[in-house]
PDB file of C-alpha atoms and ligand atoms in Angstrom:
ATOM      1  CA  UNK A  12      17.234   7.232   3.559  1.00 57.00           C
ATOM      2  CA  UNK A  13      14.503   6.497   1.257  1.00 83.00           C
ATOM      3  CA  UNK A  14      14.421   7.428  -2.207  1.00 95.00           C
ATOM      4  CA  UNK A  15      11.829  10.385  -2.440  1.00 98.00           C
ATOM      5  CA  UNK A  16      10.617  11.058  -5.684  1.00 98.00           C
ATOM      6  CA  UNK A  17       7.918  13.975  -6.839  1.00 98.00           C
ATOM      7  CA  UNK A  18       6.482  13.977  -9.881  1.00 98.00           C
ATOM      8  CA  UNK A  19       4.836  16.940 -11.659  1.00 97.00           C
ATOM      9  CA  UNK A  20       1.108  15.796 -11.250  1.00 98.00           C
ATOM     10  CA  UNK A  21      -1.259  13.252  -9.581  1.00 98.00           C
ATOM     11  CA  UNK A  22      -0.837  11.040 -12.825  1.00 98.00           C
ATOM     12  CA  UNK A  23       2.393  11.026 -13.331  1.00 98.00           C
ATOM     13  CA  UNK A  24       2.630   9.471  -9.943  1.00 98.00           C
ATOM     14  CA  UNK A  25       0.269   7.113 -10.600  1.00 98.00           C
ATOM     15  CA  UNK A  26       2.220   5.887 -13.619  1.00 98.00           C
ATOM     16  CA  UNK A  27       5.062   5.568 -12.319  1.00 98.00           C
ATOM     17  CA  UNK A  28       4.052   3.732  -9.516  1.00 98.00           C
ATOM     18  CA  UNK A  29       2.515   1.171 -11.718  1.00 98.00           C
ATOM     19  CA  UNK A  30       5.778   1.144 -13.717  1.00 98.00           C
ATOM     20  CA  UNK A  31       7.820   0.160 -10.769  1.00 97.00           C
ATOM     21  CA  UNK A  32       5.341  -2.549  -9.811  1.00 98.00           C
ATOM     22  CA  UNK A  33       5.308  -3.993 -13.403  1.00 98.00           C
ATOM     23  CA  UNK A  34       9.223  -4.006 -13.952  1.00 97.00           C
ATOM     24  CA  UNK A  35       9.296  -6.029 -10.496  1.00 98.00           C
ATOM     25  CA  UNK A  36       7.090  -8.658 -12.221  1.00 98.00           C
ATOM     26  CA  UNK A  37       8.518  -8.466 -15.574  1.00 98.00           C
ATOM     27  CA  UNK A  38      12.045  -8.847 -13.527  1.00 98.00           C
ATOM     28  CA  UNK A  39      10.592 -12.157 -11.659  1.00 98.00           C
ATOM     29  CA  UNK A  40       7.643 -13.480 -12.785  1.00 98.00           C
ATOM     30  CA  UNK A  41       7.314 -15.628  -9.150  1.00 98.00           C
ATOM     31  CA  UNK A  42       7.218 -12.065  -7.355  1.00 98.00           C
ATOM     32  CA  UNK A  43       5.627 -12.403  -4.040  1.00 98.00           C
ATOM     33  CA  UNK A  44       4.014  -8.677  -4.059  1.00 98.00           C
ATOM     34  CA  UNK A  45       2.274  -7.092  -1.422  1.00 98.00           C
ATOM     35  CA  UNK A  46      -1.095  -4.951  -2.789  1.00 98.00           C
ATOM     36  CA  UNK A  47      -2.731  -1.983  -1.307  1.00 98.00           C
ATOM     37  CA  UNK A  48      -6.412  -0.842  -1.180  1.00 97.00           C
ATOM     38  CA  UNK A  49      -7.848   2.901  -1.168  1.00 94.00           C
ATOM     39  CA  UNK A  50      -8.899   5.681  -3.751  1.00 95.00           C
ATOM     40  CA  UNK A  51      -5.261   6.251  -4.290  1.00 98.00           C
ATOM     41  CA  UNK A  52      -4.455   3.027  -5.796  1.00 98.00           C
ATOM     42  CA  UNK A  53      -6.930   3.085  -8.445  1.00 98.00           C
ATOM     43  CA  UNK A  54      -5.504   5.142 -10.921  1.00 98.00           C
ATOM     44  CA  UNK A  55      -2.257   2.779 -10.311  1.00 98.00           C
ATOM     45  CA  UNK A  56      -3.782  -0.901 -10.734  1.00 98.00           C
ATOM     46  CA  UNK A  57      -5.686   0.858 -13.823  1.00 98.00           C
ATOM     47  CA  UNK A  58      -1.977   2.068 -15.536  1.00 98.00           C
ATOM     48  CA  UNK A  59      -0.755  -1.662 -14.723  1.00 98.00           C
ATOM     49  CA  UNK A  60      -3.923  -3.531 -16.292  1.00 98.00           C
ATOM     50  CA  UNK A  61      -2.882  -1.366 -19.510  1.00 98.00           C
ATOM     51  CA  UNK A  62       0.848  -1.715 -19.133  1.00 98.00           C
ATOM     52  CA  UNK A  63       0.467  -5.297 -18.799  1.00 98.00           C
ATOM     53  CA  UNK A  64      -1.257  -5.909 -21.742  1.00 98.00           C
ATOM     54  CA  UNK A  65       0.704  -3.239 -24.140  1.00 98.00           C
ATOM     55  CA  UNK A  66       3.640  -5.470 -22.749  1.00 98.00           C
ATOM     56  CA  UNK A  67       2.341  -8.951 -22.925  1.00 98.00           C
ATOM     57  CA  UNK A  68       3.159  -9.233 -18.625  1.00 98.00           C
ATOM     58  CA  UNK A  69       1.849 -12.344 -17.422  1.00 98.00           C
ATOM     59  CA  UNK A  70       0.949 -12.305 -13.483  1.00 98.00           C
ATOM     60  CA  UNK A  71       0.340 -16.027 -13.764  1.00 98.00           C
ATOM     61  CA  UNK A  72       3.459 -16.859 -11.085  1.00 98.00           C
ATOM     62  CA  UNK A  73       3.016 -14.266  -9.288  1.00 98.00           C
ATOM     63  CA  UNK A  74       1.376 -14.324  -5.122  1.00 98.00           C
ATOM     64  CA  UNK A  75      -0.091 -11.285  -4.216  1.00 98.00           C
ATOM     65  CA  UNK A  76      -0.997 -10.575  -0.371  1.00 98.00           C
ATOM     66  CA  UNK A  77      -3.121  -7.613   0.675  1.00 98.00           C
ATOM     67  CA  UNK A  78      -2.578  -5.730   3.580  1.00 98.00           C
ATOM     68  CA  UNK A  79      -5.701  -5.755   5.339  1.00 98.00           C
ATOM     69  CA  UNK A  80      -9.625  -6.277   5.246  1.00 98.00           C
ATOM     70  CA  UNK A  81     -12.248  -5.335   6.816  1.00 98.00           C
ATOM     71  CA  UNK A  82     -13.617  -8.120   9.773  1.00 98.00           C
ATOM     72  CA  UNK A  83     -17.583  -8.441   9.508  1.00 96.00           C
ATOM     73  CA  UNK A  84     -17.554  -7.944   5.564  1.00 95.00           C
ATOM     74  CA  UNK A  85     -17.764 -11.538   3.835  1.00 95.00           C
ATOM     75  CA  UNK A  86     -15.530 -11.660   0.678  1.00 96.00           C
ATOM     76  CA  UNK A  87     -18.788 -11.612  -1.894  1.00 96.00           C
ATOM     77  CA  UNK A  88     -19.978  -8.292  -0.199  1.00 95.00           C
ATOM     78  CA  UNK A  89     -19.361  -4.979  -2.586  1.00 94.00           C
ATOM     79  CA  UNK A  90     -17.255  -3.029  -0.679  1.00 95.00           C
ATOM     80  CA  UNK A  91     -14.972  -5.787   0.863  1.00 97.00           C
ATOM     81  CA  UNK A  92     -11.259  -5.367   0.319  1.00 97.00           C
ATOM     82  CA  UNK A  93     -11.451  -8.737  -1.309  1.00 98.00           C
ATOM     83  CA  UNK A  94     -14.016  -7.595  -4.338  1.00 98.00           C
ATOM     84  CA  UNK A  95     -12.780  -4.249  -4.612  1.00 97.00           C
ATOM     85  CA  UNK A  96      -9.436  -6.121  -5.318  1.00 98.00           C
ATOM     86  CA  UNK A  97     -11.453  -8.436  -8.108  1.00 98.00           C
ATOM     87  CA  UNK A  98     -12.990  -5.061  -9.548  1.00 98.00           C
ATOM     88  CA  UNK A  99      -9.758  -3.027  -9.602  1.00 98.00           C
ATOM     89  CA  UNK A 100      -7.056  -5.567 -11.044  1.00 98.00           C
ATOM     90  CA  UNK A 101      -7.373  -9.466 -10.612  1.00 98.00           C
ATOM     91  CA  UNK A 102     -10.446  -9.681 -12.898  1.00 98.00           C
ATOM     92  CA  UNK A 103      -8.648  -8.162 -15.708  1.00 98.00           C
ATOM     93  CA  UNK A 104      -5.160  -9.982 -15.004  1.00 98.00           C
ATOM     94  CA  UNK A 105      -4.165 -13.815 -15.615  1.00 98.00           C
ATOM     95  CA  UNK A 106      -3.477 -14.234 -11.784  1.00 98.00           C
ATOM     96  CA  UNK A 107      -5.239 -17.485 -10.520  1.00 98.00           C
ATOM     97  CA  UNK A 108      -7.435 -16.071  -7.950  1.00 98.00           C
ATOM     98  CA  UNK A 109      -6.302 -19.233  -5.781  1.00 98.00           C
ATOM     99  CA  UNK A 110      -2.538 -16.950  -5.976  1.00 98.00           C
ATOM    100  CA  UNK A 111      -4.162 -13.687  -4.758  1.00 98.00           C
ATOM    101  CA  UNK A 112      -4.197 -13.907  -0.993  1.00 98.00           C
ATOM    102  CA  UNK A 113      -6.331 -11.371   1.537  1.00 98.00           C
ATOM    103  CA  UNK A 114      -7.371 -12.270   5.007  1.00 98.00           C
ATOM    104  CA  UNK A 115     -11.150 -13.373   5.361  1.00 98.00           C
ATOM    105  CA  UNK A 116     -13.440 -11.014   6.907  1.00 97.00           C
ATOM    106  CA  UNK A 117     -16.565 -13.238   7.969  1.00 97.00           C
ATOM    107  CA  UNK A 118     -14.380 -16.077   9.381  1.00 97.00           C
ATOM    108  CA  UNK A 119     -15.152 -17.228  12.400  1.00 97.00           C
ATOM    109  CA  UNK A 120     -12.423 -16.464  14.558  1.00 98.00           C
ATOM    110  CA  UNK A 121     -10.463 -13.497  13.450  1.00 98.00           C
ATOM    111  CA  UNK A 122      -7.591 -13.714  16.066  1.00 98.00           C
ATOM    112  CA  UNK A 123      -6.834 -17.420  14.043  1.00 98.00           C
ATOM    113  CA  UNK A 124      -7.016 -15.778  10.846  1.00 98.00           C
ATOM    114  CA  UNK A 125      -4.456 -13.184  11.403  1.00 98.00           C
ATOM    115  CA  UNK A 126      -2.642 -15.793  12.920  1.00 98.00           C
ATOM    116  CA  UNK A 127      -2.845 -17.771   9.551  1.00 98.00           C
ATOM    117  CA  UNK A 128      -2.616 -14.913   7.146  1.00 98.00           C
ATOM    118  CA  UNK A 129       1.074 -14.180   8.823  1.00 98.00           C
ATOM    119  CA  UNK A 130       2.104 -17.952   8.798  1.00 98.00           C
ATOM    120  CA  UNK A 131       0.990 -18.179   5.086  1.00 98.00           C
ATOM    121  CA  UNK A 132       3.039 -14.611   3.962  1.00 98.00           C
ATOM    122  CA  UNK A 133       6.072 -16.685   5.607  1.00 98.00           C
ATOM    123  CA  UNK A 134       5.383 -19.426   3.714  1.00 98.00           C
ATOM    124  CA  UNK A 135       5.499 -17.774   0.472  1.00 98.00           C
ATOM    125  CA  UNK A 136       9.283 -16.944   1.280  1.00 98.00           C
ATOM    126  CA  UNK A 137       8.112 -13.139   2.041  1.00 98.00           C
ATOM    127  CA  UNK A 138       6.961 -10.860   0.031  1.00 98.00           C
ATOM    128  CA  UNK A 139       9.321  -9.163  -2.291  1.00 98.00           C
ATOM    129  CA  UNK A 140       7.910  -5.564  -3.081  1.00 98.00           C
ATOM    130  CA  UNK A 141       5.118  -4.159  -0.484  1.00 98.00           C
ATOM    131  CA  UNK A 142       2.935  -1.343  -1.951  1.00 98.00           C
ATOM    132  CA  UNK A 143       1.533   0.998   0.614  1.00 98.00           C
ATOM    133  CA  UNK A 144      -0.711   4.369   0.963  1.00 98.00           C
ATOM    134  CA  UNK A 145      -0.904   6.136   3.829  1.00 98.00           C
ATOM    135  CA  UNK A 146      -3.577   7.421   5.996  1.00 96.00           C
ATOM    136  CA  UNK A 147      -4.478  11.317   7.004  1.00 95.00           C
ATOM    137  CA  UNK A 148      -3.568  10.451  10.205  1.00 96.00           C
ATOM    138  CA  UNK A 149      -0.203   8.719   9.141  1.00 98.00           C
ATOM    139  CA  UNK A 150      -1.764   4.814   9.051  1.00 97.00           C
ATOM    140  CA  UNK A 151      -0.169   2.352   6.859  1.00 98.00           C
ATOM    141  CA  UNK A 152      -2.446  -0.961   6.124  1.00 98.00           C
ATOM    142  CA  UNK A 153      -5.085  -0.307   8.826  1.00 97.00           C
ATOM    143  CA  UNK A 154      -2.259  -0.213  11.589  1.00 98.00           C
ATOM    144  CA  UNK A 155      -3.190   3.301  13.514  1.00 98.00           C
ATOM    145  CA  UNK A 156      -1.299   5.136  15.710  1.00 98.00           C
ATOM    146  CA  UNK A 157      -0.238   3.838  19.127  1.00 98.00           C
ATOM    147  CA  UNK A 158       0.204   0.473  16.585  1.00 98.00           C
ATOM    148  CA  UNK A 159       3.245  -1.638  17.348  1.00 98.00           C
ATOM    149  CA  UNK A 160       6.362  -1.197  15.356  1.00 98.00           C
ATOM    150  CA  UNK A 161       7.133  -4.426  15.660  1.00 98.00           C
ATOM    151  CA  UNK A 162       3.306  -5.835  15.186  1.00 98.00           C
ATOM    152  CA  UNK A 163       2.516  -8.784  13.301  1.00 98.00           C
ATOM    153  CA  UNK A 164      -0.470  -9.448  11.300  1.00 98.00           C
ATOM    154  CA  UNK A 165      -3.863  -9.310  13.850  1.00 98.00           C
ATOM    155  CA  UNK A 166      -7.060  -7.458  14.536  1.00 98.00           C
ATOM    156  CA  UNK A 167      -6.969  -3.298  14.951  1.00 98.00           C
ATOM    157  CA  UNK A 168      -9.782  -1.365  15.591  1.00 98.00           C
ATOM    158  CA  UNK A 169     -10.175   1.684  13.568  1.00 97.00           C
ATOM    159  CA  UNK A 170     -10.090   5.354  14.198  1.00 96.00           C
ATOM    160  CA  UNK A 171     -13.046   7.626  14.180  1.00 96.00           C
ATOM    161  CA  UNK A 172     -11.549   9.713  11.676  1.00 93.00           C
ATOM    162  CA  UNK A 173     -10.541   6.401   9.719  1.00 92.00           C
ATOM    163  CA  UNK A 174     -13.942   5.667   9.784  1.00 94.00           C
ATOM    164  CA  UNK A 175     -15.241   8.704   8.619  1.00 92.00           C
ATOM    165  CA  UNK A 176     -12.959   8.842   5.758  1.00 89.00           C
ATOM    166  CA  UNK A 177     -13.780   5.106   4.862  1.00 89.00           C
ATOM    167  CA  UNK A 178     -17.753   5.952   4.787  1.00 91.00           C
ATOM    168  CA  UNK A 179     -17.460   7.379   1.461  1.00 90.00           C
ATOM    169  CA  UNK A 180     -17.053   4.018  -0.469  1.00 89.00           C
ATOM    170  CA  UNK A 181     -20.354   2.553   1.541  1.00 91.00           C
ATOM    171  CA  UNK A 182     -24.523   3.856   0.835  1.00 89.00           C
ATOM    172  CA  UNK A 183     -25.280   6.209   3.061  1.00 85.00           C
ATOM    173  CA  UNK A 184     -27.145   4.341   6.406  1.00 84.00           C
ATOM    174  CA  UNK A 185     -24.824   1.441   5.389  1.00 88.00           C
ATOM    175  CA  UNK A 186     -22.705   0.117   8.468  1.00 89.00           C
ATOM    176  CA  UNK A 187     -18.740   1.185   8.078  1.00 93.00           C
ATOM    177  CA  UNK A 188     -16.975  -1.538   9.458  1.00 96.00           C
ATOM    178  CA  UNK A 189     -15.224  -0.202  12.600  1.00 97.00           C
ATOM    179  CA  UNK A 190     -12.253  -3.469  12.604  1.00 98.00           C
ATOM    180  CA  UNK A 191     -10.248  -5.099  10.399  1.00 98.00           C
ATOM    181  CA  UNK A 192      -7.254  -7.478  10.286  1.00 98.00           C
ATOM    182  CA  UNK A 193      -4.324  -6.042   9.057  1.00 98.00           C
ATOM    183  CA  UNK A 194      -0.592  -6.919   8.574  1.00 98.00           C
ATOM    184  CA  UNK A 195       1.351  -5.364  11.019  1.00 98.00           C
ATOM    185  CA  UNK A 196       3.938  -2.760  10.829  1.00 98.00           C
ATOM    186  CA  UNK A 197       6.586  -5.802  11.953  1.00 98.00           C
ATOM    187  CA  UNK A 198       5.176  -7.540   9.002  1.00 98.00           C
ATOM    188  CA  UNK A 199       5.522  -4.703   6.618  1.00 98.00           C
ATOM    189  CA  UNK A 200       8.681  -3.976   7.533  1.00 98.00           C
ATOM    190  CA  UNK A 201       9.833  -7.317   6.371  1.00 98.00           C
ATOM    191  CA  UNK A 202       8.969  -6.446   2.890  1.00 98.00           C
ATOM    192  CA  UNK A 203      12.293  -6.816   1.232  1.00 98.00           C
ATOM    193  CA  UNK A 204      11.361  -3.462  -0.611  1.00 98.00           C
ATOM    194  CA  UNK A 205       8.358  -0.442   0.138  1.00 98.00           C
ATOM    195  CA  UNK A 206       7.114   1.738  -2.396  1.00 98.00           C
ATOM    196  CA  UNK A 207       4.295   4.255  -1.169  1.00 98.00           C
ATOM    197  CA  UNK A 208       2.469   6.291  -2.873  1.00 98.00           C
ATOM    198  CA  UNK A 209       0.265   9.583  -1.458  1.00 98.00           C
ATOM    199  CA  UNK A 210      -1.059  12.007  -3.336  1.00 98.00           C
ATOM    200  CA  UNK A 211      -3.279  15.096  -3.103  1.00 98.00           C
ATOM    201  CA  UNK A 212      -3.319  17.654  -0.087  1.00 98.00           C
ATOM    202  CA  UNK A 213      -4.992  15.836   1.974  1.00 97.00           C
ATOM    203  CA  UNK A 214      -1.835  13.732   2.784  1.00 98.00           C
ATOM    204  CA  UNK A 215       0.839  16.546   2.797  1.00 98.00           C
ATOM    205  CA  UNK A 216       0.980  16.629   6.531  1.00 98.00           C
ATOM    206  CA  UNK A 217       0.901  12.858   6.537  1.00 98.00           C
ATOM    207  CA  UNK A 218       3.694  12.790   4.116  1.00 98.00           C
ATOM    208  CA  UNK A 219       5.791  15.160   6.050  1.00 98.00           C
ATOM    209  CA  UNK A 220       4.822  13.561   9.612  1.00 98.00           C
ATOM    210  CA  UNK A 221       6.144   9.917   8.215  1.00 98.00           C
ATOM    211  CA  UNK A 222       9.557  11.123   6.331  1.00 98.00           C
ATOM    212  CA  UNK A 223      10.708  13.967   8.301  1.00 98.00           C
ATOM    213  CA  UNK A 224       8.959  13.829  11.716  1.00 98.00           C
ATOM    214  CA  UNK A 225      10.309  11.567  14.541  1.00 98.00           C
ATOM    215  CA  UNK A 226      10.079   7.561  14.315  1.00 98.00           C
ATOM    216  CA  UNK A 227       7.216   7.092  16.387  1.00 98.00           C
ATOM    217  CA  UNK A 228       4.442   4.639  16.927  1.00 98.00           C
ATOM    218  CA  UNK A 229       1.735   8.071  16.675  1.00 98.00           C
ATOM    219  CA  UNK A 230       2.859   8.149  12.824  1.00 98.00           C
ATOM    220  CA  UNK A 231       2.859   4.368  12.035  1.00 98.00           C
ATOM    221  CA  UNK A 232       4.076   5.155   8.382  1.00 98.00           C
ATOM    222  CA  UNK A 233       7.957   6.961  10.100  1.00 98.00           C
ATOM    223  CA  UNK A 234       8.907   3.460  10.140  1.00 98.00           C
ATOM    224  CA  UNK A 235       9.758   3.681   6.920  1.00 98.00           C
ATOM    225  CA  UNK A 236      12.860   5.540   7.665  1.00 98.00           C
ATOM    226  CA  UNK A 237      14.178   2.430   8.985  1.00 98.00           C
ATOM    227  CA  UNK A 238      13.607   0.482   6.093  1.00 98.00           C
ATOM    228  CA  UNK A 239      16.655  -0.064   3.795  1.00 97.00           C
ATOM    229  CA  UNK A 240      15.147  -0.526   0.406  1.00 97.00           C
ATOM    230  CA  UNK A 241      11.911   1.918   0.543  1.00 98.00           C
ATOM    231  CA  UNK A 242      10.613   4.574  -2.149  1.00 98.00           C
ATOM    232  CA  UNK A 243       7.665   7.037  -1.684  1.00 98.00           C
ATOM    233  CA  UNK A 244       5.967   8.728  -4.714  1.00 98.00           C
ATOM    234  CA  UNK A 245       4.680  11.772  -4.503  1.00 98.00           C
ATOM    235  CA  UNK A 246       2.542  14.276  -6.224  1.00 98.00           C
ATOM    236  CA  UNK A 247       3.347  18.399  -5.878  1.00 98.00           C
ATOM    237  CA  UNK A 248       0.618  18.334  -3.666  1.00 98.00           C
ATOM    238  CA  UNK A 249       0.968  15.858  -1.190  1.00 98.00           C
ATOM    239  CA  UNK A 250       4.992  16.879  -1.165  1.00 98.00           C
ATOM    240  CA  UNK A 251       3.712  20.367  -0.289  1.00 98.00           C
ATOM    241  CA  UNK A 252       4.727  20.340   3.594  1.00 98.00           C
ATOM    242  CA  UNK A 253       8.347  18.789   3.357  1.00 98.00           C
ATOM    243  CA  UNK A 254      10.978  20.702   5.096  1.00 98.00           C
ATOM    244  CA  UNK A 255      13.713  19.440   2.307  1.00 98.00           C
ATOM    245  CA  UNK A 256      11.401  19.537  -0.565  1.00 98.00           C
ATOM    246  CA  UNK A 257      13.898  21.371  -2.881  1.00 97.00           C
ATOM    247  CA  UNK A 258      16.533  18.847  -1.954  1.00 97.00           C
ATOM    248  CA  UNK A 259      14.515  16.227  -2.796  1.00 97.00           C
ATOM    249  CA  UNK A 260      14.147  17.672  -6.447  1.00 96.00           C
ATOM    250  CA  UNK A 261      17.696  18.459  -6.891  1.00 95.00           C
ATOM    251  CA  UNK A 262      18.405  14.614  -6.341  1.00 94.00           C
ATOM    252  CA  UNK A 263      15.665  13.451  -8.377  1.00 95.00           C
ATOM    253  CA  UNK A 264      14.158  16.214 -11.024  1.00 94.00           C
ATOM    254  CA  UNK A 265      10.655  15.606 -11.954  1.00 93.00           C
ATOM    255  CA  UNK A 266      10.815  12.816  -9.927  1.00 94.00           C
ATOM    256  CA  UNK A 267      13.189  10.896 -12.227  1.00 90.00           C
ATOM    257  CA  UNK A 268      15.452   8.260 -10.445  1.00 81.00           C
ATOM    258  CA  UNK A 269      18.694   9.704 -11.097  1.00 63.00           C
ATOM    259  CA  UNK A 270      21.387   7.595  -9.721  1.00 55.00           C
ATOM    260  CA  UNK A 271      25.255   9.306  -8.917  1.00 53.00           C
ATOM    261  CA  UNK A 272      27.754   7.325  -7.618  1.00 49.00           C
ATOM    262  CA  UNK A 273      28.355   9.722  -4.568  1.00 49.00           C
ATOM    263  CA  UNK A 274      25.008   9.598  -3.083  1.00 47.00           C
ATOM    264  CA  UNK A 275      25.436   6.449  -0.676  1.00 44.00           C
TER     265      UNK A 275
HETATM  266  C1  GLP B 305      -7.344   2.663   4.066  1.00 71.74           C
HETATM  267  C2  GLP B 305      -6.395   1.513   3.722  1.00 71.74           C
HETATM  268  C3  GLP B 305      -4.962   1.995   3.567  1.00 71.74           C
HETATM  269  C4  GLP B 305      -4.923   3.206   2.660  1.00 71.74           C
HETATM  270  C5  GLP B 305      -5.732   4.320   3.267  1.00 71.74           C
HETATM  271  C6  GLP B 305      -5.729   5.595   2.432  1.00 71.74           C
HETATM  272  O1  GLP B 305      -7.388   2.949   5.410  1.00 71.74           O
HETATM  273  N1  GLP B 305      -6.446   0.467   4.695  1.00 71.74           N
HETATM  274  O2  GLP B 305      -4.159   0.932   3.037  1.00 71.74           O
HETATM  275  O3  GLP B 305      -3.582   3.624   2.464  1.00 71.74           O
HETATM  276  O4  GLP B 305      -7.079   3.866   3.398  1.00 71.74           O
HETATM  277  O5  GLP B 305      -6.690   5.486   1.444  1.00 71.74           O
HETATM  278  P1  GLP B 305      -6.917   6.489   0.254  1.00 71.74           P
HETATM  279  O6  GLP B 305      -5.921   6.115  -0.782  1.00 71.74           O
HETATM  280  O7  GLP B 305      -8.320   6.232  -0.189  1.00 71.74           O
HETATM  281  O8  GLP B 305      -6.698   7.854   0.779  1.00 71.74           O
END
């Protein structure tokens, strides 16, 4: 199963999400890595900026492919996936921005873009370490339930609730986009390795839903149980509803990765 690890506080988490992601770069500087939007990455790309530079990282070989975007928002427009990408971590990284790849919001045939956006992850020999949140209602990328398990990268329209929690990035009056392209869960899945990260109450049902509630398409993130090579951070918070919380601890303390040669 995956490796669950909960750490003491929301930072902590953070931290050592951004730790994993930057000993996968400083491990193979040609990393394909999959990026994730969403409040809950921020504290994460903001640890990595730092830990890059304290560590001289370069990100200059790496490709980078976001999950998703939103379809009707052109790349230059504030709250795109594609600028708050810029904001959060390319602009202060030495990726070429030509390396950093997201689907395009505003082109003009969406269907062909998804299309393209899954032909071009292939192309890049797949990506190598896929960083996801999750969604209240269990959502990974923008796939939300009733999504495929084995989708591929195309167009999903969003939930009301998805909606509503996505309003709070836009001015008030402001449209919320209500589509977006999105890798699929097929797609994701392909990800040689996962690492999610939730964190905060708000996701404790989520969190308990995807890791110890059946494998079904109504909690797109359960997939992850079938995934050989996935680990989910947690805070105290969003760990709050697991069923084998304590075992979880006793295997990893404080979240530590502790490894014993009898746990396979
Ligand atoms: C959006 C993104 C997801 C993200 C989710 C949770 O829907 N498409 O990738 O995991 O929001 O976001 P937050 O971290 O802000 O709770």
């Amino acid at each position: 199963m995956a490796s669950i690890l909960i750490h003491p506080d929301t930072e902590s988490a953070s931290r050592a999400t951004a730790e994993r992601l930057l000993a996968a770069i400083r491990a193979n500087p040609h990393a394909v890595l999959g990026l994730a939007t969403g409040g809950t990455m921020e504290p994460v790309y903001t640890a990595l900026i730092d830990r890059a530079a304290e560590t001289g990282t370069s990100f200059a070989g790496l490709h980078t492919f976001n999950l998703d975007e939103y379809i009707g928002l052109a790349a230059h427009h504030p709250q795109s996936y594609r600028t708050t990408m810029d904001r959060l971590l390319f602009d202060h990284v030495d990726i070429p921005r030509a390396r950093t790849h997201l689907p395009r919001g505003d082109s003009e045939d969406s269907a062909v873009e998804a299309r393209a956006y899954e032909a071009q992850i292939e192309a890049s020999g797949g990506i190598d370490l896929q960083l996801l949140g999750i969604g209240t209602n269990g959502h990974v990328g923008f796939n939300e339930p009733s999504s495929s398990l084995a989708s591929r990268t195309r167009i999903k329209r969003l939930t009301r609730s998805t909606i509503k929690a996505n309003a709070r990035f836009f001015r008030s009056g402001e449209q919320v986009p209500t589509h977006a392209i999105t890798m699929g869960i097929g797609t994701i899945m392909q990800a040689r390795n996962l690492l999610m990260l939730a964190t905060g109450a708000g996701k404790a049902e989520a969190v308990a839903a995807a890791l110890e509630g059946p494998v079904t398409a109504s909690c797109p993130a359960s997939i992850l149980q079938f995934h050989p090579a996935a680990t989910v951070i947690l805070d105290q918070e969003a760990a709050s509803k697991l069923k084998w919380r304590d075992f979880y601890e006793d295997i990893h303390p404080g979240g530590e990765e502790v490894y014993f040669a009898d746990t396979h």
